[in-house]
């Protein structure tokens, strides 16, 4: 299967040479397997994370993100495979000896302790000098923008602020690795958007290697250096946000990362496909007899004027338009392609012309040949 071939493998993780020991990864996960009874939650996961990098684990519910994070944290024992942090094999080390800070969805602060005491709690295991602890707590609260709130209790501050305190607590012992499991999903959209930027800036400033679980693809795109997209216990693709968006390795990735238009096709030859009663030219070589063509909404060109002799141009009915401010999102029914609705992001001018009081309900749609990808 095409999907299987595109899966990010241990071989790729090791730089193409399976015999080489993991060395280029600050955190290396090797062939990790985790089963719950007959259910395989992690099937042979390999992942190399570089020092200072923020990597997001992205994927639908139940795909194994939390399980992988918990295995790295030592909160879940793997059935097979190894975990190496800074060259040290921590596969069987207890959690407290693994040198990470962790943050979950819920704030998990002690309600009866002040913010300062909560942050200090992260340092208690280190048997640090009281003076030192106090200085470190102040430093950490300042770092997360809560310098003046040391004596407040968690109940007196907002959810977003509580999560920042939890972050300060996780970072206080200066761990080598930061593990985050949906740290912002309990917050409302506005706070989340703000905290995303703050967290990323802080992570860059401290240069702390971070693995963050999210099922929010926008969050992953905004924050991550690289994204590992998981599906059904495997990593299906590992790459930069740009790579995933522009060269999705499978139909699943294309659909999960960003928005996709799909058109069923039949192959005519390596660079021509039949879609309904149209013949479309595509730059990418068609590998299969049938399948679906993929094109992003922002790549779909729309105009009120006839397309002339342009390639891959066809007539369409405008079904609907949503005003986005910076433009419109149009729903279009392609003529000659039964059942196909295509979405397009167009400029305000084009949208006004098609949807205004003297609107044309028909338009010309062009699918640029370079913007089309094909999947089985
Ligand atoms: N303790 C457990 N016992 C049995 N099955 C489990 C256990 N923990 C997780 N699973 C199963 O393993 C799979 C992966 O779970 P996991 O929590 O890692 O998913 P996830 O990707 O974090 O999902 P979500 O986005 O919903 O948090 C799921 O099918 C889940 O039901
Ligand atoms: Mg989870």
PDB file of C-alpha atoms in Angstrom, residues 174-324:
ATOM      1  CA  UNK A 174      16.355  22.875  34.622  1.00  0.00           C
ATOM      2  CA  UNK A 175      15.435  19.568  32.996  1.00  0.00           C
ATOM      3  CA  UNK A 176      17.082  18.467  29.732  1.00  0.00           C
ATOM      4  CA  UNK A 177      13.735  17.730  28.166  1.00  0.00           C
ATOM      5  CA  UNK A 178      10.262  19.227  28.347  1.00  0.00           C
ATOM      6  CA  UNK A 179       7.286  16.944  27.746  1.00  0.00           C
ATOM      7  CA  UNK A 180       3.899  18.559  27.130  1.00  0.00           C
ATOM      8  CA  UNK A 181       0.616  16.687  26.702  1.00  0.00           C
ATOM      9  CA  UNK A 182      -2.021  19.000  25.212  1.00  0.00           C
ATOM     10  CA  UNK A 183      -0.952  21.754  27.614  1.00  0.00           C
ATOM     11  CA  UNK A 184      -3.384  24.306  26.211  1.00  0.00           C
ATOM     12  CA  UNK A 185      -6.463  22.274  25.374  1.00  0.00           C
ATOM     13  CA  UNK A 186      -8.294  23.189  28.588  1.00  0.00           C
ATOM     14  CA  UNK A 187      -7.998  26.906  27.822  1.00  0.00           C
ATOM     15  CA  UNK A 188     -10.333  29.015  25.727  1.00  0.00           C
ATOM     16  CA  UNK A 189      -9.325  29.864  22.182  1.00  0.00           C
ATOM     17  CA  UNK A 190      -8.039  33.377  22.817  1.00  0.00           C
ATOM     18  CA  UNK A 191      -5.871  32.444  25.782  1.00  0.00           C
ATOM     19  CA  UNK A 192      -4.620  29.420  23.899  1.00  0.00           C
ATOM     20  CA  UNK A 193      -3.514  31.483  20.922  1.00  0.00           C
ATOM     21  CA  UNK A 194      -1.664  33.869  23.183  1.00  0.00           C
ATOM     22  CA  UNK A 195      -0.030  31.146  25.268  1.00  0.00           C
ATOM     23  CA  UNK A 196       1.126  29.323  22.143  1.00  0.00           C
ATOM     24  CA  UNK A 197       3.257  32.273  21.154  1.00  0.00           C
ATOM     25  CA  UNK A 198       4.557  32.775  24.698  1.00  0.00           C
ATOM     26  CA  UNK A 199       5.415  29.130  25.155  1.00  0.00           C
ATOM     27  CA  UNK A 200       7.243  28.975  21.850  1.00  0.00           C
ATOM     28  CA  UNK A 201       9.208  32.155  22.619  1.00  0.00           C
ATOM     29  CA  UNK A 202      10.157  30.787  26.026  1.00  0.00           C
ATOM     30  CA  UNK A 203      11.156  27.422  24.591  1.00  0.00           C
ATOM     31  CA  UNK A 204      13.407  29.161  22.057  1.00  0.00           C
ATOM     32  CA  UNK A 205      14.911  31.460  24.668  1.00  0.00           C
ATOM     33  CA  UNK A 206      15.758  28.537  26.965  1.00  0.00           C
ATOM     34  CA  UNK A 207      16.628  26.368  23.992  1.00  0.00           C
ATOM     35  CA  UNK A 208      14.999  23.451  25.767  1.00  0.00           C
ATOM     36  CA  UNK A 209      14.329  20.314  23.739  1.00  0.00           C
ATOM     37  CA  UNK A 210      10.575  19.866  23.779  1.00  0.00           C
ATOM     38  CA  UNK A 211       8.109  17.191  22.742  1.00  0.00           C
ATOM     39  CA  UNK A 212       4.522  18.420  22.682  1.00  0.00           C
ATOM     40  CA  UNK A 213       1.396  16.373  22.074  1.00  0.00           C
ATOM     41  CA  UNK A 214      -1.488  18.057  20.317  1.00  0.00           C
ATOM     42  CA  UNK A 215      -4.404  17.078  18.130  1.00  0.00           C
ATOM     43  CA  UNK A 216      -4.711  20.655  16.892  1.00  0.00           C
ATOM     44  CA  UNK A 217      -2.958  20.872  13.538  1.00  0.00           C
ATOM     45  CA  UNK A 218      -2.907  24.659  13.595  1.00  0.00           C
ATOM     46  CA  UNK A 219      -1.163  24.634  16.973  1.00  0.00           C
ATOM     47  CA  UNK A 220       1.413  22.191  15.628  1.00  0.00           C
ATOM     48  CA  UNK A 221       1.983  24.281  12.489  1.00  0.00           C
ATOM     49  CA  UNK A 222       2.450  27.496  14.468  1.00  0.00           C
ATOM     50  CA  UNK A 223       4.740  26.093  17.149  1.00  0.00           C
ATOM     51  CA  UNK A 224       6.773  23.174  15.892  1.00  0.00           C
ATOM     52  CA  UNK A 225      10.166  22.972  14.243  1.00  0.00           C
ATOM     53  CA  UNK A 226       9.086  19.531  13.093  1.00  0.00           C
ATOM     54  CA  UNK A 227       5.865  17.566  13.357  1.00  0.00           C
ATOM     55  CA  UNK A 228       5.521  13.798  13.715  1.00  0.00           C
ATOM     56  CA  UNK A 229       2.068  12.848  12.482  1.00  0.00           C
ATOM     57  CA  UNK A 230       0.827   9.680  14.138  1.00  0.00           C
ATOM     58  CA  UNK A 231      -1.938   7.407  12.941  1.00  0.00           C
ATOM     59  CA  UNK A 232      -2.941   4.093  14.448  1.00  0.00           C
ATOM     60  CA  UNK A 233       0.205   3.629  16.553  1.00  0.00           C
ATOM     61  CA  UNK A 234       2.727   4.530  13.843  1.00  0.00           C
ATOM     62  CA  UNK A 235       4.431   7.733  12.746  1.00  0.00           C
ATOM     63  CA  UNK A 236       3.137   8.284   9.257  1.00  0.00           C
ATOM     64  CA  UNK A 237       5.335  11.283   8.420  1.00  0.00           C
ATOM     65  CA  UNK A 238       7.947  13.350  10.235  1.00  0.00           C
ATOM     66  CA  UNK A 239       8.924  16.700   8.793  1.00  0.00           C
ATOM     67  CA  UNK A 240       8.763  20.477   9.004  1.00  0.00           C
ATOM     68  CA  UNK A 241       5.325  22.107   8.854  1.00  0.00           C
ATOM     69  CA  UNK A 242       6.128  23.215   5.303  1.00  0.00           C
ATOM     70  CA  UNK A 243       7.094  19.737   4.161  1.00  0.00           C
ATOM     71  CA  UNK A 244       3.944  18.219   5.603  1.00  0.00           C
ATOM     72  CA  UNK A 245       1.751  20.881   4.086  1.00  0.00           C
ATOM     73  CA  UNK A 246       3.361  20.971   0.656  1.00  0.00           C
ATOM     74  CA  UNK A 247       4.491  17.379   0.228  1.00  0.00           C
ATOM     75  CA  UNK A 248       2.100  15.263   2.264  1.00  0.00           C
ATOM     76  CA  UNK A 249       3.334  11.690   2.053  1.00  0.00           C
ATOM     77  CA  UNK A 250      -0.113  10.133   2.120  1.00  0.00           C
ATOM     78  CA  UNK A 251      -3.772  10.997   1.676  1.00  0.00           C
ATOM     79  CA  UNK A 252      -4.156  10.822   5.445  1.00  0.00           C
ATOM     80  CA  UNK A 253      -1.495  13.503   5.979  1.00  0.00           C
ATOM     81  CA  UNK A 254      -2.904  15.659   3.180  1.00  0.00           C
ATOM     82  CA  UNK A 255      -6.296  15.556   4.850  1.00  0.00           C
ATOM     83  CA  UNK A 256      -5.114  15.922   8.442  1.00  0.00           C
ATOM     84  CA  UNK A 257      -2.647  18.773   7.940  1.00  0.00           C
ATOM     85  CA  UNK A 258      -4.464  21.704   6.343  1.00  0.00           C
ATOM     86  CA  UNK A 259      -7.504  21.624   4.126  1.00  0.00           C
ATOM     87  CA  UNK A 260      -7.836  19.413   1.076  1.00  0.00           C
ATOM     88  CA  UNK A 261      -9.924  19.156  -2.074  1.00  0.00           C
ATOM     89  CA  UNK A 262     -10.282  15.664  -3.507  1.00  0.00           C
ATOM     90  CA  UNK A 263     -11.289  14.679  -7.046  1.00  0.00           C
ATOM     91  CA  UNK A 264     -11.529  11.035  -8.141  1.00  0.00           C
ATOM     92  CA  UNK A 265      -9.515  10.353 -11.303  1.00  0.00           C
ATOM     93  CA  UNK A 266      -8.722   7.753 -13.929  1.00  0.00           C
ATOM     94  CA  UNK A 267      -5.242   7.739 -15.403  1.00  0.00           C
ATOM     95  CA  UNK A 268      -4.966   8.478 -19.122  1.00  0.00           C
ATOM     96  CA  UNK A 269      -1.171   8.484 -19.185  1.00  0.00           C
ATOM     97  CA  UNK A 270       1.594   9.426 -16.748  1.00  0.00           C
ATOM     98  CA  UNK A 271       0.721  13.141 -16.763  1.00  0.00           C
ATOM     99  CA  UNK A 272      -2.929  13.208 -17.778  1.00  0.00           C
ATOM    100  CA  UNK A 273      -5.943  12.271 -15.687  1.00  0.00           C
ATOM    101  CA  UNK A 274      -9.636  12.030 -16.467  1.00  0.00           C
ATOM    102  CA  UNK A 275     -11.829  13.785 -13.910  1.00  0.00           C
ATOM    103  CA  UNK A 276     -15.507  13.532 -14.816  1.00  0.00           C
ATOM    104  CA  UNK A 277     -15.629  14.638 -18.428  1.00  0.00           C
ATOM    105  CA  UNK A 278     -12.472  16.747 -18.136  1.00  0.00           C
ATOM    106  CA  UNK A 279      -8.940  15.863 -18.995  1.00  0.00           C
ATOM    107  CA  UNK A 280      -6.468  17.385 -16.519  1.00  0.00           C
ATOM    108  CA  UNK A 281      -2.723  17.804 -16.931  1.00  0.00           C
ATOM    109  CA  UNK A 282      -0.601  17.099 -13.856  1.00  0.00           C
ATOM    110  CA  UNK A 283       3.119  17.638 -13.280  1.00  0.00           C
ATOM    111  CA  UNK A 284       3.436  14.819 -10.757  1.00  0.00           C
ATOM    112  CA  UNK A 285       3.620  11.400 -12.452  1.00  0.00           C
ATOM    113  CA  UNK A 286       0.476   9.333 -11.952  1.00  0.00           C
ATOM    114  CA  UNK A 287       1.399   5.970 -10.451  1.00  0.00           C
ATOM    115  CA  UNK A 288      -1.973   4.279 -10.273  1.00  0.00           C
ATOM    116  CA  UNK A 289      -4.852   3.600 -12.676  1.00  0.00           C
ATOM    117  CA  UNK A 290      -7.364   5.257 -10.413  1.00  0.00           C
ATOM    118  CA  UNK A 291      -7.218   7.332  -7.257  1.00  0.00           C
ATOM    119  CA  UNK A 292      -7.883  10.852  -6.092  1.00  0.00           C
ATOM    120  CA  UNK A 293      -6.308  14.129  -7.050  1.00  0.00           C
ATOM    121  CA  UNK A 294      -5.503  16.562  -4.270  1.00  0.00           C
ATOM    122  CA  UNK A 295      -5.301  20.334  -4.408  1.00  0.00           C
ATOM    123  CA  UNK A 296      -5.224  22.948  -1.621  1.00  0.00           C
ATOM    124  CA  UNK A 297      -8.039  25.567  -1.607  1.00  0.00           C
ATOM    125  CA  UNK A 298      -5.583  28.459  -1.934  1.00  0.00           C
ATOM    126  CA  UNK A 299      -4.173  26.893  -5.107  1.00  0.00           C
ATOM    127  CA  UNK A 300      -7.564  26.764  -6.844  1.00  0.00           C
ATOM    128  CA  UNK A 301      -7.790  29.830  -9.096  1.00  0.00           C
ATOM    129  CA  UNK A 302     -11.183  31.393  -9.699  1.00  0.00           C
ATOM    130  CA  UNK A 303     -12.176  34.128 -12.122  1.00  0.00           C
ATOM    131  CA  UNK A 304     -15.392  35.583 -13.463  1.00  0.00           C
ATOM    132  CA  UNK A 305     -13.888  35.981 -16.938  1.00  0.00           C
ATOM    133  CA  UNK A 306     -13.569  33.081 -19.368  1.00  0.00           C
ATOM    134  CA  UNK A 307     -10.405  31.127 -18.849  1.00  0.00           C
ATOM    135  CA  UNK A 308      -9.433  31.265 -22.527  1.00  0.00           C
ATOM    136  CA  UNK A 309      -6.894  28.627 -23.454  1.00  0.00           C
ATOM    137  CA  UNK A 310      -5.681  28.047 -19.904  1.00  0.00           C
ATOM    138  CA  UNK A 311      -4.832  24.529 -18.854  1.00  0.00           C
ATOM    139  CA  UNK A 312      -7.184  22.628 -16.514  1.00  0.00           C
ATOM    140  CA  UNK A 313      -9.880  25.309 -16.685  1.00  0.00           C
ATOM    141  CA  UNK A 314     -13.524  24.465 -16.222  1.00  0.00           C
ATOM    142  CA  UNK A 315     -16.846  26.108 -15.518  1.00  0.00           C
ATOM    143  CA  UNK A 316     -18.325  25.997 -12.025  1.00  0.00           C
ATOM    144  CA  UNK A 317     -21.376  27.147 -10.072  1.00  0.00           C
ATOM    145  CA  UNK A 318     -20.790  29.164  -6.930  1.00  0.00           C
ATOM    146  CA  UNK A 319     -22.682  27.330  -4.195  1.00  0.00           C
ATOM    147  CA  UNK A 320     -21.671  29.387  -1.216  1.00  0.00           C
ATOM    148  CA  UNK A 321     -19.192  32.014  -0.032  1.00  0.00           C
ATOM    149  CA  UNK A 322     -17.921  32.815   3.438  1.00  0.00           C
ATOM    150  CA  UNK A 323     -16.333  36.208   4.047  1.00  0.00           C
ATOM    151  CA  UNK A 324     -13.008  35.808   5.880  1.00  0.00           C
TER     152      UNK A 324
END
